[in-house]
Every structure is written in C-alpha cells, then in structure tokens.
Amino acid sequence: MTPQESTAPLPAPPALPAGDIARYSEIFDTCADTALEGARYMTPVAFARAIAPASSEHAPGGPSLYAKFFAVADCEARGVLSKAEFIRFQAMLRQNGAAALLPFQVISHGHVDSVDARALATLVKPDGAATNYLKDRPQATYAEFAQLMDTSHADRIRHAFSGADPQGSGCMPATSLHAVVSEFAPLDPSGLISQRLPLLARSEGGAAVGYPLFLALVSLLSDPSKIRRATEEVLQNQRLKTAVQPGAVELSQAAFTAASSLLSPLEVDVLFTLAAGHDSAPVTTLAGINAVLDACHKSLSPAAAPVLHDVPTSKPDRSVLRETAFQAYNFAIGAVAGGIGAAFVYPIDLVKTRMQNQRSAVVGEMLYKNSIDCFRKVVRNEGILGLYRGLGPQLVGVAPEKAIKLTVNDFMRSRLTSKDTGKIAFVSEVIAGGTAGACQVIFTNPLEIVKIRLQVQGEILKEAVGATTPIVRRSAVTIVKELGLLGLYKGASACLLRDIPFSAIYFSCYSHIKKDLFHEGERRLGMLDLLLAGALAGMPAAYLATPADVIKTRLQVVAKSGETVYTGLLDAARKIYKEEGFKAFFKGGPARVLRSSPQFGTTLMFYELIHRMVPFPGDEHGSPADRLRQQSRELSSQATLFHAEHALRILHNANYKFGSFAPQSTKPQPIPQ
C-alpha cells in the first residue's frame, strides 16, 4: 500500500469542559508576555514556559524542545499565540493519538499527508521490522507514523532495560532505575516517587529490579491518570457494598484488583509500595495514593502554572436581578431544611425549655430531677402530643429563622472569600457566622418568646388544678396579642448574646470538620458525612452558648407568684448567680446539645443535599469530585505532551534538524539515558 493509499485525515480537537477552559485561560494570563492591539499573546518562550512540565528542568536540554510545538499551536503563523489558539492546543492533547500527532505535525511542517520516512526510522530504530519497512520509502503517512510510534514504544522500553542489564540477568541495578524510568515517565529527583523507588529493589538481595516489575512501574507512571480512574472505581465499588466511614479511608490491593481492570496486579503492587512507603504493602490509605498522584501532577504540571487546587472554581457574574433570585433560592432551601431539622428535635427542645425554667431557689419548684425525668413526666401528664406543644409557631418561625441564618452565612462567606486563592480566612469565617447569627434574631426572638410560653403552659395548667380561678389554655395568637410588637422582642439582647457566638462557632467548626476530618475536596461527602459534620459542630456551639440561653429564657417567661422578676440582661445574670450559683447558667446544657447538635446536623445535611439535587439554574459549580476529575484530565494531557516531546528529543539527539534531516552517521544511535 502506497502512502497515498493509506492517507487518513487528522482528527479534530475535542471540546473542553468549561472548568478546563477557565483553568487554561488562567495559565495563559499568567504566562502571556506580549500585547498587540490591546490583546495579550504568547511568544514561543512564554509558550514553552506554559506547557513544559516542571520535571523538564532536570532533563537534558531543559524545556526548550517544547517550544517546537509552538508552530503546531500557531494556526495563523503570526509568530505569537492568542488565548483561543492556546486553548485549542490544549484540546489537541485530549484527542486519541495526540502523542504521535504532535511530533508528526512538527516534523511535517503542517503537511498533513506525509513525513520524511528517515525521521520515522530514527524514532522506531529498536524495531527492526519497522526499520526495514521504512528504509526504501521516502515518505510515511500520518496513519503509518502513528501506528509505528505506538508499536515502537514497547520496543524502546525493552531496549532501555537491556542497556541497563548488560549481563542479561533479567534484572537491572537499583541505582540505574531512576535514570531509565525518567526516559518514559516524568520524575522529580527530589520528589516522593524518586525517594521511594529503592523500595522496589526486590531482586539480588535488594540491589536490583526485575524486568516484570520495571515494566509495571513504567506503565503505571507513563499515564498517572489511570491511577485516579482506578481509585475512583474502587471507592465507588466500596460505597455500593459497604458503608465507608468518615476519616482515614483504607484501601487494599485485593479491592483494587477486584474492582478495576485499569491496573494489572503488579501495577497495583507497585502503586501500594509507593503510596505506603514500604515494600509489598497489602493496604494503604487514600491519602497515600493521593500523595503519589500529587507527585505525578507536580512533575507533569508546568512550573509556571498556578496550583490546580488553589484555583477557585469560576463563578459567573450575576446581575442584580439574578443575584436577588439566587438569594431567594438559598432562602427557600434554608426554610425547607430548617423546618425538617426543627420538627426532628422539637421534643428535646421542649425538655430543654422546661429544665431551664425550673427555679431551684423556690420551694416546691423542683418538678424534674433531670432531662430524662422531665421527658417521662411530660409524656405521663400531657401525652405524646405534649412533647410537640408549640410546634406550629415553631415551624412558622423556624423557616425564615434558619433560612436567613444559612443565606446570610453563605452570602458573607462568598464576599469574604479571596478571589485570588479561593480560600477564606478563619477570622472571616467567624465574622460570616456571627453576622448570620445577628440577622436571624429578627425572626428568632418573637418565635422564641411565643414558643417558650406555650412550652411552659403545661406546667402552669398542672399547678392550677383545684384553683378557685381556672386558667384557660392560650393559643399562640393570644400570646402574640398580649405581648404586642415590643413585647415580642423582650430578651432580644440575650438572644443576640446567644445567637452571635453560636453561629460564629458553629459555621467555622462545620467548615473545618468537613475539610480536616472528612477530607472534603478529596472526595464527595455523603449524607452521613454531612450529618456528622453538622452534629459535631453543633456540640461546642450549643453548650458554650447555654448561659445566654438560660438568661434569655428567664427574661421571656412570665414569672409566677413568688418567683424572682428580672428587669434586664445584667440583672438576670446577677440574680441567677446569687440565688442559684454558677451551675445554673448551664441548666439544660446537655438537653441543648442534644437538641442543637442533631437539629443543625439534619438541617445542614438537607440544605447541602437539596442544593445538589436542585442546583440554581445555569449556576452549577464544580464539586471536589469535579476538581479531581479535572486533575485526572490534566495528568493525561500532560503525560501525552511528555511523550510527544520525548519523540522530538530522540530526533534532536539523533541530530535531526527541524527543517531537514541530517544525521551525522548511519550507525545506530544509543537510546538517550
């Protein structure tokens, strides 16, 4: 078959995800070094800096050969590269066969039909059959070029190993491993993988590496993206069969071999050795595998590119109308989630209120020994429905209360997050939470005072049995009419004193528990993760805010005959301490923790889940899992670029002049080490 008969059209670049386009746009903006007519462009030097892996600094010739790909990217042959052309070049790296397509286009100078057969013969020199096929042909088509390049890769790996094993023992010295592997996979000499390579020396008393293990290592590191894909398959498989507990995720070699066909058993063995830091590790952690991937990503990523996980997910600018709609969307989700959480824990809240209103200084006032005793007596005296006394106004009020708290916290966090790094300082997290707590008091105080008076009404009715003047049960509407507008905000200062620190502590803890304990960013958090994160964050927040809650309760409850009357915040604090001691400030503290912890755990869990299930139209953002997939795509693209540059390096070392082929000698050239 002649070259003309085997000519095949070159593939077109695929479309890129929006997040990847934003990523490459940022790299372009970072590296662009010239401006023309108000637009920024890249010169060949800036282009090489933007694409050359960090590991190329340690390779012979450095990153200079990467500039040869500039001619491929420069579609209009202007000598400078636009952002659109740079992104198109990155898209080329995603298409099948890109490792052959790029060097082909470099040495064919844009002629898509053929390339000098002598150049291809240099690239496939270890393959005798390929060399014989090409020796009498002046030209080779792209299809031939791509096929022979792919086939010769394994021959070059075998040839490189044989060069390091002159005795023909089937093993190579461990001291040569780094130099040989670096020809086929990028390695940072001071990186984690390079440091752990000696662990693979299992032959000849730990001084040599066998051929099968060498092949597994090269295959594993040649395309690190398959490590990420295999890991995702294993994690998905474990989630389907067993509950993955939060915290450190342990993975076994057996699980990898059973769940994924992307890695061979020996490749899994090599991966676990590198991840665990000791030979033949049967298990390792997800953090260990991520460390290997991060090392690969660091070696492959351009040194001039921003770190991937420091790049904030781009968010579209919203108009005033769209921003208003977005906040209304958050408010509605917060209302639904808050109602679910409030109904879930309302019986605990009723017990907490009854305990806090109990006056130990008044004779005969000790109705309940503890929270459990209170729960039992409410059920015995008032029935199961007594545990839900006042739930109606609670649900009516809790919707705007929780909605405004969650909406304001999200709004403040988005405004206080750094646009450059995508991170928020701890102080800013505290400010965001505190602001949310202050805003919610507008709804909280009227709700609390009506709810509390309904909750203690059962006690008053029980005490009034046999009294000459019967006491009629009052409804929420009656209580609101009696209090009036100003009365609904009685105890608001104590409410502020409680809700501001509570929210500041709660939202800060919630964010850090998700990130530091449950590793948000490394994986997508499930329902149990979100529930536990919200519940754990609620514990310190609820208990530390109990003194202010006790004072608020005393100010808002109608004092019965013989009970102390409080005139204000400081007066209540002083009298409670004088009459009941310091411990009185933490009355109902355990019940408050038992209520707030599951309530906020449930509320935040539903708040985040509803956001996932019903995203704001046109404003879907990348999740941590999306970021990991983006890293996987980058690993694949940069590995492709590395292998394409490797082909050019072979030509360069064989004295190929990019424009004419002029080898100094017809003798076989050694594989560059």
XYZ file of C-alpha atoms in Angstrom:
673
model
C 0.000 0.000 0.000
C 1.443 3.367 -1.002
C 1.499 6.385 1.283
C -1.253 7.974 -0.786
C -3.496 4.938 -0.338
C -3.052 4.950 3.465
C -3.578 8.667 3.976
C -6.097 9.365 6.746
C -7.485 12.729 7.857
C -6.075 14.123 11.073
C -8.534 14.102 13.996
C -10.156 17.356 15.115
C -9.609 18.594 18.685
C -12.447 17.710 21.112
C -14.465 20.255 23.075
C -13.188 21.029 26.581
C -15.275 21.271 29.783
C -15.936 24.808 30.981
C -13.804 24.305 34.081
C -10.806 23.242 31.979
C -11.200 26.260 29.694
C -11.139 28.514 32.765
C -8.026 26.701 34.016
C -6.133 27.122 30.714
C -7.283 30.728 30.452
C -5.669 31.415 33.801
C -2.437 29.691 32.727
C -2.427 31.800 29.549
C -2.998 35.003 31.524
C -0.153 34.040 33.867
C 2.370 33.308 31.102
C 1.412 35.668 28.239
C 4.335 38.032 27.712
C 3.375 40.399 24.914
C 0.475 42.613 23.846
C -0.766 43.589 20.403
C -3.657 45.959 19.752
C -4.848 45.657 23.338
C -4.860 41.840 23.408
C -2.351 39.585 25.165
C -0.304 36.976 23.326
C 2.391 34.368 23.927
C 5.794 34.235 22.301
C 7.456 30.828 21.775
C 9.434 31.294 25.004
C 6.290 32.026 27.023
C 4.509 29.119 25.328
C 7.269 26.693 26.327
C 7.115 28.001 29.887
C 3.332 27.493 29.937
C 3.390 23.852 28.790
C 6.774 22.381 29.799
C 6.446 20.084 32.840
C 8.376 21.045 35.940
C 10.386 17.822 35.581
C 11.776 19.025 32.214
C 14.092 21.344 34.142
C 16.082 18.229 35.089
C 16.053 16.706 31.575
C 18.896 17.175 29.062
C 18.249 20.361 27.117
C 15.655 21.527 29.618
C 12.226 22.653 28.405
C 13.498 24.253 25.169
C 12.248 21.466 22.881
C 8.678 22.161 24.000
C 8.926 25.405 22.023
C 8.924 23.251 18.854
C 5.189 22.675 19.408
C 4.605 26.419 19.027
C 4.392 26.003 15.245
C 1.563 23.490 15.740
C -0.347 25.819 18.059
C 0.230 28.960 15.950
C -2.606 28.287 13.485
C -2.247 31.659 11.725
C 1.577 31.577 11.619
C 1.828 35.061 13.153
C 4.706 34.248 15.494
C 2.539 34.930 18.548
C -0.207 32.849 20.130
C -3.685 34.015 21.171
C -5.638 32.625 24.104
C -8.016 30.807 21.748
C -5.088 29.122 19.985
C -3.524 28.121 23.301
C -6.786 26.537 24.470
C -7.157 24.778 21.103
C -3.661 23.330 21.544
C -4.645 22.019 24.988
C -7.707 20.430 23.380
C -5.422 18.671 20.892
C -3.718 16.942 23.818
C -7.051 15.315 24.719
C -7.625 13.559 21.413
C -6.651 9.975 20.746
C -3.142 9.546 19.372
C -2.002 13.034 20.371
C 1.403 11.697 21.443
C 2.026 10.824 17.767
C 0.038 13.676 16.204
C 2.096 16.471 17.776
C 5.575 15.315 16.710
C 4.140 14.394 13.298
C 2.883 17.953 12.774
C 6.185 19.410 13.989
C 8.337 17.466 11.539
C 5.827 17.568 8.660
C 5.634 21.391 8.873
C 1.854 21.329 8.505
C 1.825 18.889 5.600
C -0.893 16.573 6.831
C -0.321 13.817 4.271
C 3.215 12.577 4.953
C 6.500 12.913 6.782
C 10.118 12.085 5.946
C 10.446 8.309 6.386
C 14.042 8.699 7.621
C 12.795 10.704 10.606
C 10.301 7.987 11.461
C 13.035 5.348 11.062
C 15.051 7.167 13.728
C 12.129 7.080 16.131
C 11.437 3.359 15.643
C 15.070 2.263 15.385
C 14.881 -0.519 18.040
C 12.146 -2.165 15.923
C 13.987 -3.991 13.128
C 10.853 -4.798 11.131
C 9.744 -1.174 11.148
C 13.218 -0.023 10.125
C 13.240 -2.470 7.196
C 9.817 -1.265 6.076
C 10.895 2.368 6.007
C 14.434 2.126 4.625
C 13.430 2.306 0.947
C 10.455 4.648 1.320
C 10.880 8.426 1.062
C 7.638 9.311 2.856
C 5.351 7.902 5.577
C 1.719 8.848 6.156
C 0.309 10.002 9.457
C -1.524 6.697 9.883
C 1.758 4.806 9.411
C 3.582 7.245 11.670
C 1.040 6.868 14.490
C 0.921 3.070 14.264
C 4.680 2.594 14.232
C 5.200 5.147 17.023
C 2.760 3.267 19.221
C 4.283 -0.122 18.423
C 7.861 1.021 18.895
C 7.232 2.400 22.387
C 7.356 -1.071 23.937
C 10.498 -1.841 21.912
C 12.208 1.252 23.265
C 11.311 0.259 26.830
C 12.784 -3.224 26.290
C 15.856 -1.738 24.637
C 16.383 0.671 27.531
C 16.143 -2.143 30.078
C 18.566 -4.309 28.122
C 21.038 -1.431 28.064
C 20.929 -1.338 31.873
C 21.264 -5.143 32.090
C 24.431 -5.950 30.112
C 24.794 -9.309 31.872
C 21.405 -10.459 30.615
C 20.244 -11.435 34.109
C 16.722 -10.082 33.686
C 17.409 -7.573 36.452
C 18.789 -4.062 36.408
C 20.735 -2.363 39.225
C 18.502 -0.316 41.519
C 20.924 2.589 41.100
C 20.030 2.805 37.383
C 16.266 2.669 37.891
C 15.641 6.410 38.179
C 17.665 7.315 35.081
C 15.993 4.688 32.891
C 12.432 5.301 34.101
C 12.876 9.055 33.592
C 13.048 8.394 29.844
C 9.462 7.169 29.832
C 7.839 8.965 32.786
C 8.496 12.376 34.350
C 10.203 12.183 37.729
C 11.242 14.940 40.094
C 14.642 13.870 41.516
C 13.656 15.159 44.960
C 10.016 14.093 44.795
C 8.195 11.399 46.741
C 8.266 8.823 43.936
C 12.001 9.204 43.349
C 12.649 8.833 47.074
C 10.655 5.584 47.232
C 11.939 3.913 44.052
C 14.628 1.981 46.005
C 11.802 0.136 47.806
C 11.110 -1.713 44.534
C 14.539 -3.376 44.530
C 13.444 -6.902 45.415
C 15.976 -8.970 43.444
C 19.575 -9.953 44.259
C 19.287 -9.100 47.911
C 17.542 -5.781 47.399
C 20.110 -4.436 44.922
C 18.247 -4.968 41.640
C 14.826 -4.611 39.986
C 13.353 -7.422 37.890
C 12.070 -6.870 34.346
C 8.341 -7.507 35.095
C 8.377 -5.028 37.953
C 10.213 -2.484 35.775
C 7.506 -2.822 33.095
C 4.783 -2.366 35.723
C 6.479 0.780 37.079
C 6.887 2.370 33.639
C 3.298 1.505 32.653
C 1.960 2.962 35.917
C 3.867 6.254 35.696
C 3.520 6.720 31.911
C -0.171 7.592 32.370
C -0.890 8.540 36.021
C -4.492 9.431 35.159
C -5.385 5.730 35.193
C -4.370 5.639 38.887
C -7.039 8.257 39.590
C -9.655 6.464 37.495
C -8.912 3.113 39.138
C -9.105 4.691 42.612
C -12.491 6.229 41.814
C -13.766 2.831 40.657
C -12.621 1.196 43.900
C -14.195 3.906 46.080
C -17.432 3.695 44.129
C -17.463 -0.071 44.499
C -16.921 0.149 48.266
C -19.703 2.703 48.676
C -22.099 0.363 46.940
C -21.220 -2.675 49.064
C -20.146 -1.358 52.450
C -20.555 1.897 54.342
C -17.359 3.921 54.124
C -16.792 5.524 57.500
C -15.564 9.111 57.608
C -11.926 9.707 58.412
C -8.962 7.817 57.014
C -10.049 5.612 54.092
C -8.043 2.394 53.860
C -7.798 0.578 50.526
C -6.486 -2.919 49.904
C -4.654 -4.458 46.961
C -7.396 -7.085 46.752
C -10.055 -4.352 46.401
C -8.110 -2.690 43.570
C -7.598 -5.938 41.686
C -11.255 -6.929 42.060
C -12.853 -3.556 41.275
C -10.768 -2.218 38.399
C -9.200 -3.618 35.248
C -7.218 -0.436 34.582
C -4.210 -1.648 36.592
C -2.557 -5.049 36.479
C -1.913 -6.863 39.793
C 1.799 -5.998 39.610
C 0.991 -2.339 38.867
C -1.258 -2.311 41.948
C 1.617 -3.810 43.960
C 3.973 -1.051 42.743
C 1.360 1.645 43.477
C 0.822 0.405 47.041
C 4.576 0.293 47.685
C 4.959 3.907 46.534
C 1.831 5.040 48.427
C 2.505 3.260 51.728
C 6.259 3.858 51.815
C 7.206 0.223 52.406
C 7.570 -2.847 50.198
C 4.601 -5.064 49.270
C 2.088 -3.170 51.404
C -1.235 -5.103 51.438
C -3.159 -1.933 52.331
C -2.636 1.792 52.034
C -4.688 4.927 52.614
C -6.436 7.164 50.151
C -4.123 9.926 51.359
C -1.112 7.809 50.346
C -2.448 7.278 46.818
C -3.285 10.979 46.560
C 0.306 11.759 47.561
C 1.569 9.659 44.633
C -0.862 11.420 42.275
C 0.161 14.818 43.605
C 3.820 13.927 42.974
C 2.971 12.913 39.396
C 0.909 16.049 38.898
C 3.706 18.227 40.258
C 6.228 16.669 37.855
C 3.911 16.929 34.850
C 2.371 20.340 35.504
C 4.091 23.391 34.036
C 6.188 25.130 36.660
C 4.628 28.454 35.674
C 1.029 27.222 36.033
C -1.000 28.009 39.179
C -1.533 25.058 41.509
C -4.746 23.289 40.494
C -6.391 23.027 43.930
C -5.597 26.679 44.642
C -7.533 27.793 41.583
C -11.049 28.794 42.645
C -13.934 27.356 40.692
C -15.053 30.129 38.399
C -18.476 31.575 39.148
C -20.435 33.547 36.614
C -21.030 37.201 37.372
C -24.678 37.728 38.258
C -26.845 40.722 37.509
C -28.725 42.386 40.371
C -31.907 40.561 39.367
C -30.144 37.205 39.111
C -28.352 37.737 42.426
C -31.707 38.505 44.074
C -33.159 35.327 42.591
C -30.147 33.331 43.806
C -30.543 34.597 47.387
C -34.271 33.808 47.253
C -33.347 30.303 46.063
C -30.974 29.888 49.042
C -33.643 31.282 51.381
C -36.242 28.763 50.164
C -33.886 25.815 50.575
C -32.896 27.055 54.040
C -36.577 27.283 55.024
C -37.291 23.704 53.942
C -34.147 22.315 55.583
C -34.780 24.313 58.764
C -38.340 23.037 59.076
C -37.181 19.422 58.748
C -34.479 19.911 61.363
C -36.791 21.685 63.819
C -39.505 19.025 63.662
C -36.918 16.305 64.164
C -35.661 17.636 67.516
C -38.648 19.545 68.887
C -39.317 17.149 71.819
C -35.738 17.668 73.021
C -36.205 21.435 72.751
C -39.329 21.271 74.921
C -37.476 19.318 77.623
C -34.614 21.843 77.481
C -37.007 24.757 77.980
C -38.801 23.104 80.924
C -35.456 22.378 82.617
C -34.163 25.923 82.130
C -37.338 27.464 83.553
C -37.151 25.323 86.719
C -36.277 27.562 89.730
C -34.284 25.637 92.319
C -34.479 28.558 94.757
C -38.283 28.345 95.063
C -39.754 25.739 97.402
C -41.759 23.142 95.502
C -40.386 24.198 92.120
C -38.208 21.101 91.587
C -40.628 19.271 89.295
C -37.927 17.437 87.358
C -34.767 15.724 88.563
C -33.074 15.760 85.177
C -33.810 15.859 81.442
C -34.848 12.197 81.273
C -37.191 12.636 84.256
C -38.678 15.709 82.561
C -39.286 13.748 79.348
C -41.058 10.941 81.221
C -43.305 13.300 83.216
C -44.325 15.297 80.147
C -45.405 12.096 78.389
C -47.187 10.814 81.508
C -49.019 14.057 82.326
C -49.610 15.556 78.881
C -49.319 12.630 76.483
C -47.093 12.227 73.433
C -48.613 15.336 71.882
C -47.353 17.285 74.881
C -43.826 16.846 73.514
C -44.891 18.851 70.459
C -46.596 21.690 72.347
C -45.867 24.903 70.398
C -44.580 23.128 67.260
C -46.964 25.091 64.985
C -45.468 28.546 65.601
C -42.039 26.930 65.732
C -42.412 25.681 62.156
C -43.866 29.014 61.042
C -40.983 30.907 62.595
C -38.125 28.488 62.040
C -38.412 28.688 58.251
C -37.348 32.356 57.994
C -35.032 31.973 61.023
C -32.923 29.142 59.605
C -33.287 30.433 56.069
C -31.882 33.852 56.923
C -29.076 32.325 59.004
C -27.950 29.972 56.227
C -28.440 32.525 53.453
C -26.543 35.310 55.239
C -23.698 32.957 56.173
C -23.335 31.802 52.548
C -23.581 35.381 51.291
C -20.939 36.685 53.723
C -18.592 33.746 53.040
C -18.817 34.357 49.290
C -17.999 38.040 49.793
C -15.123 37.374 52.215
C -13.526 34.591 50.156
C -10.335 35.634 48.367
C -10.837 35.890 44.613
C -7.149 35.109 44.052
C -6.881 31.873 46.054
C -10.481 30.747 46.502
C -9.851 30.480 50.268
C -11.434 32.206 53.264
C -9.511 33.208 56.375
C -10.607 31.804 59.731
C -11.389 35.295 61.066
C -13.610 35.885 58.040
C -15.417 32.596 58.723
C -16.124 33.778 62.276
C -17.368 37.158 61.016
C -19.642 35.484 58.451
C -21.165 33.178 61.071
C -21.582 35.958 63.638
C -23.316 38.197 61.096
C -25.707 35.378 60.232
C -26.498 34.902 63.923
C -27.206 38.601 64.426
C -29.545 38.781 61.414
C -31.602 35.785 62.493
C -32.631 37.465 65.774
C -35.200 39.486 63.790
C -37.157 36.236 63.445
C -35.750 34.273 66.371
C -36.825 36.452 69.282
C -40.603 36.622 68.547
C -40.571 32.926 67.740
C -38.709 32.003 70.931
C -40.865 34.008 73.327
C -44.131 32.570 71.922
C -42.703 29.050 71.814
C -41.373 29.204 75.375
C -44.685 30.434 76.803
C -46.517 27.646 75.028
C -43.991 25.081 76.254
C -44.293 26.031 79.947
C -48.071 26.343 79.725
C -48.444 22.660 80.601
C -46.692 23.241 83.933
C -48.956 26.204 84.775
C -52.123 24.275 83.957
C -50.971 21.324 86.093
C -50.310 23.598 89.085
C -53.656 25.328 88.624
C -55.671 22.128 89.110
C -58.102 22.755 92.003
C -57.521 26.506 91.997
C -60.513 28.767 92.579
C -59.775 30.735 89.413
C -59.352 28.365 86.451
C -56.585 29.118 83.940
C -57.521 28.805 80.280
C -55.038 27.387 77.757
C -53.869 30.194 75.498
C -53.102 29.929 71.786
C -50.091 31.384 70.001
C -52.255 34.154 68.542
C -53.470 35.120 72.024
C -49.895 35.291 73.339
C -48.815 37.498 70.403
C -51.718 39.886 71.050
C -50.862 40.083 74.753
C -47.190 40.815 74.120
C -47.543 43.348 71.348
C -44.720 44.284 68.940
C -42.277 45.480 71.586
C -43.087 42.562 73.880
C -42.162 40.104 71.128
C -38.595 41.425 71.366
C -38.291 41.117 75.122
C -34.940 39.467 75.871
C -33.542 40.377 72.415
C -30.205 41.411 73.938
C -29.818 37.938 75.443
C -30.899 36.436 72.138
C -28.129 38.364 70.391
C -25.684 37.313 73.082
C -26.595 33.694 72.364
C -27.028 33.608 68.593
C -23.967 35.614 67.503
C -21.349 33.420 69.260
C -23.337 30.279 68.496
C -23.322 30.922 64.746
C -19.729 32.153 64.737
C -18.580 28.943 66.450
C -20.932 26.651 64.572
C -20.265 27.621 60.953
C -16.498 27.868 61.485
C -16.400 24.405 63.083
C -18.673 22.943 60.411
C -16.425 24.135 57.594
C -13.225 22.829 59.200
C -14.729 19.487 60.263
C -15.776 18.838 56.668
C -12.360 19.789 55.339
C -9.992 18.467 58.021
C -11.857 15.449 59.410
C -13.917 14.232 56.470
C -11.471 15.373 53.740
C -13.839 17.459 51.677
C -12.027 18.186 48.429
C -10.574 14.699 48.181
C -13.995 13.107 47.780
C -17.683 13.977 47.593
C -19.173 13.931 51.079
C -22.162 11.643 51.573
C -25.283 12.056 53.715
C -23.651 10.512 56.789
C -20.585 12.751 56.426
C -22.722 15.898 56.255
C -24.952 14.787 59.132
C -21.990 14.024 61.405
C -20.157 17.222 60.444
C -23.209 19.324 61.312
C -23.879 17.411 64.526
C -20.271 17.591 65.746
C -20.068 21.325 65.031
C -23.287 21.884 66.990
C -21.904 20.407 70.230
C -19.391 23.108 71.287
C -21.531 25.883 69.797
C -24.649 24.840 71.711
C -23.010 24.225 75.077
C -20.885 27.384 75.118
C -23.962 29.497 74.307
C -26.082 27.920 77.095
C -25.583 30.732 79.704
C -27.035 33.302 77.309
C -29.875 30.898 76.500
C -30.712 30.490 80.221
C -30.828 34.265 80.712
C -32.992 34.681 77.601
C -35.433 32.021 78.805
C -35.801 33.633 82.246
C -36.440 37.049 80.687
C -39.066 35.754 78.278
C -41.065 33.509 80.661
C -43.843 35.095 82.756
C -42.726 34.878 86.388
C -45.166 33.009 88.637
C -46.136 34.099 92.127
C -43.099 34.034 94.431
C -40.559 33.832 91.622
C -37.798 36.362 91.061
C -38.566 39.021 88.462
C -35.742 40.130 86.148
C -35.519 43.637 84.731
C -32.766 43.127 82.176
C -29.785 41.160 80.962
C -27.300 42.074 83.671
C -29.971 41.974 86.380
C -30.937 38.432 85.365
C -27.314 37.264 85.265
C -26.591 38.744 88.693
C -29.711 37.331 90.376
C -29.335 33.850 88.848
C -25.739 33.651 90.061
C -26.649 34.948 93.550
C -29.669 32.685 94.076
C -28.698 29.503 92.203
C -24.945 29.592 91.689
C -22.742 29.336 88.602
C -24.066 25.902 87.632
C -27.488 27.414 86.961
C -26.091 29.090 83.840
C -25.613 25.659 82.285
C -29.029 24.267 83.178
C -30.412 22.384 80.232
C -26.964 22.434 78.622
C -26.926 18.711 77.813
C -30.506 18.926 76.507
C -29.497 21.958 74.433
C -26.585 19.993 72.942
C -28.882 17.034 72.289
C -31.307 19.353 70.505
C -28.974 21.687 68.604
C -26.491 19.044 67.533
C -28.907 16.741 65.637
C -31.063 19.682 64.543
C -28.238 21.502 62.817
C -26.778 18.235 61.561
C -30.121 17.426 59.935
C -30.664 20.985 58.719
C -27.219 21.372 57.111
C -27.396 17.877 55.620
C -30.694 18.637 53.861
C -29.506 22.153 52.958
C -26.493 20.788 51.077
C -28.289 17.791 49.598
C -31.128 19.933 48.221
C -28.551 22.277 46.690
C -27.015 19.276 44.932
C -30.323 17.833 43.771
C -31.856 21.160 42.696
C -28.979 23.431 41.572
C -29.670 27.059 40.766
C -30.410 27.168 37.005
C -27.322 27.998 34.970
C -25.103 28.346 38.029
C -23.835 24.796 38.594
C -20.309 24.848 40.019
C -17.603 22.225 40.111
C -17.608 19.934 43.143
C -14.474 18.494 44.790
C -15.069 15.371 42.716
C -15.104 17.564 39.582
C -11.755 19.032 40.673
C -10.278 15.542 40.996
C -11.569 14.619 37.554
C -10.019 17.811 36.211
C -6.704 16.790 37.780
C -7.066 13.393 36.104
C -7.609 15.050 32.710
C -4.587 17.291 33.260
C -2.448 14.287 34.148
C -3.497 12.556 30.931
C -2.886 15.646 28.766
C 0.490 16.459 30.269
C 1.604 12.812 30.040
C 0.686 12.920 26.340
C 2.726 16.095 25.929
C 5.674 14.494 27.725
C 5.666 11.502 25.357
C 5.340 13.774 22.308
C 8.308 15.834 23.473
C 10.215 12.599 24.077
C 9.854 11.794 20.362
C 11.278 15.198 19.457
C 14.126 14.691 21.931
C 15.083 11.424 20.225
C 15.198 13.233 16.885
C 17.203 16.052 18.464
C 19.730 13.633 19.918
C 19.992 11.956 16.509
C 20.955 15.377 15.076
C 17.618 15.868 13.323
C 17.418 19.467 12.137
C 13.805 20.584 12.268
C 13.536 21.504 8.599
C 15.931 18.928 7.169
C 17.075 15.503 8.286
C 20.854 15.372 8.614
C 22.190 12.585 10.806
C 25.966 12.632 11.206
C 26.282 8.880 10.943
C 24.283 5.898 9.734
C 25.433 3.861 12.744
C 22.752 3.038 15.302
C 22.477 5.791 17.896
C 22.229 4.845 21.585
C 18.995 5.478 23.419
C 19.474 8.694 25.430
C 19.660 7.895 29.131
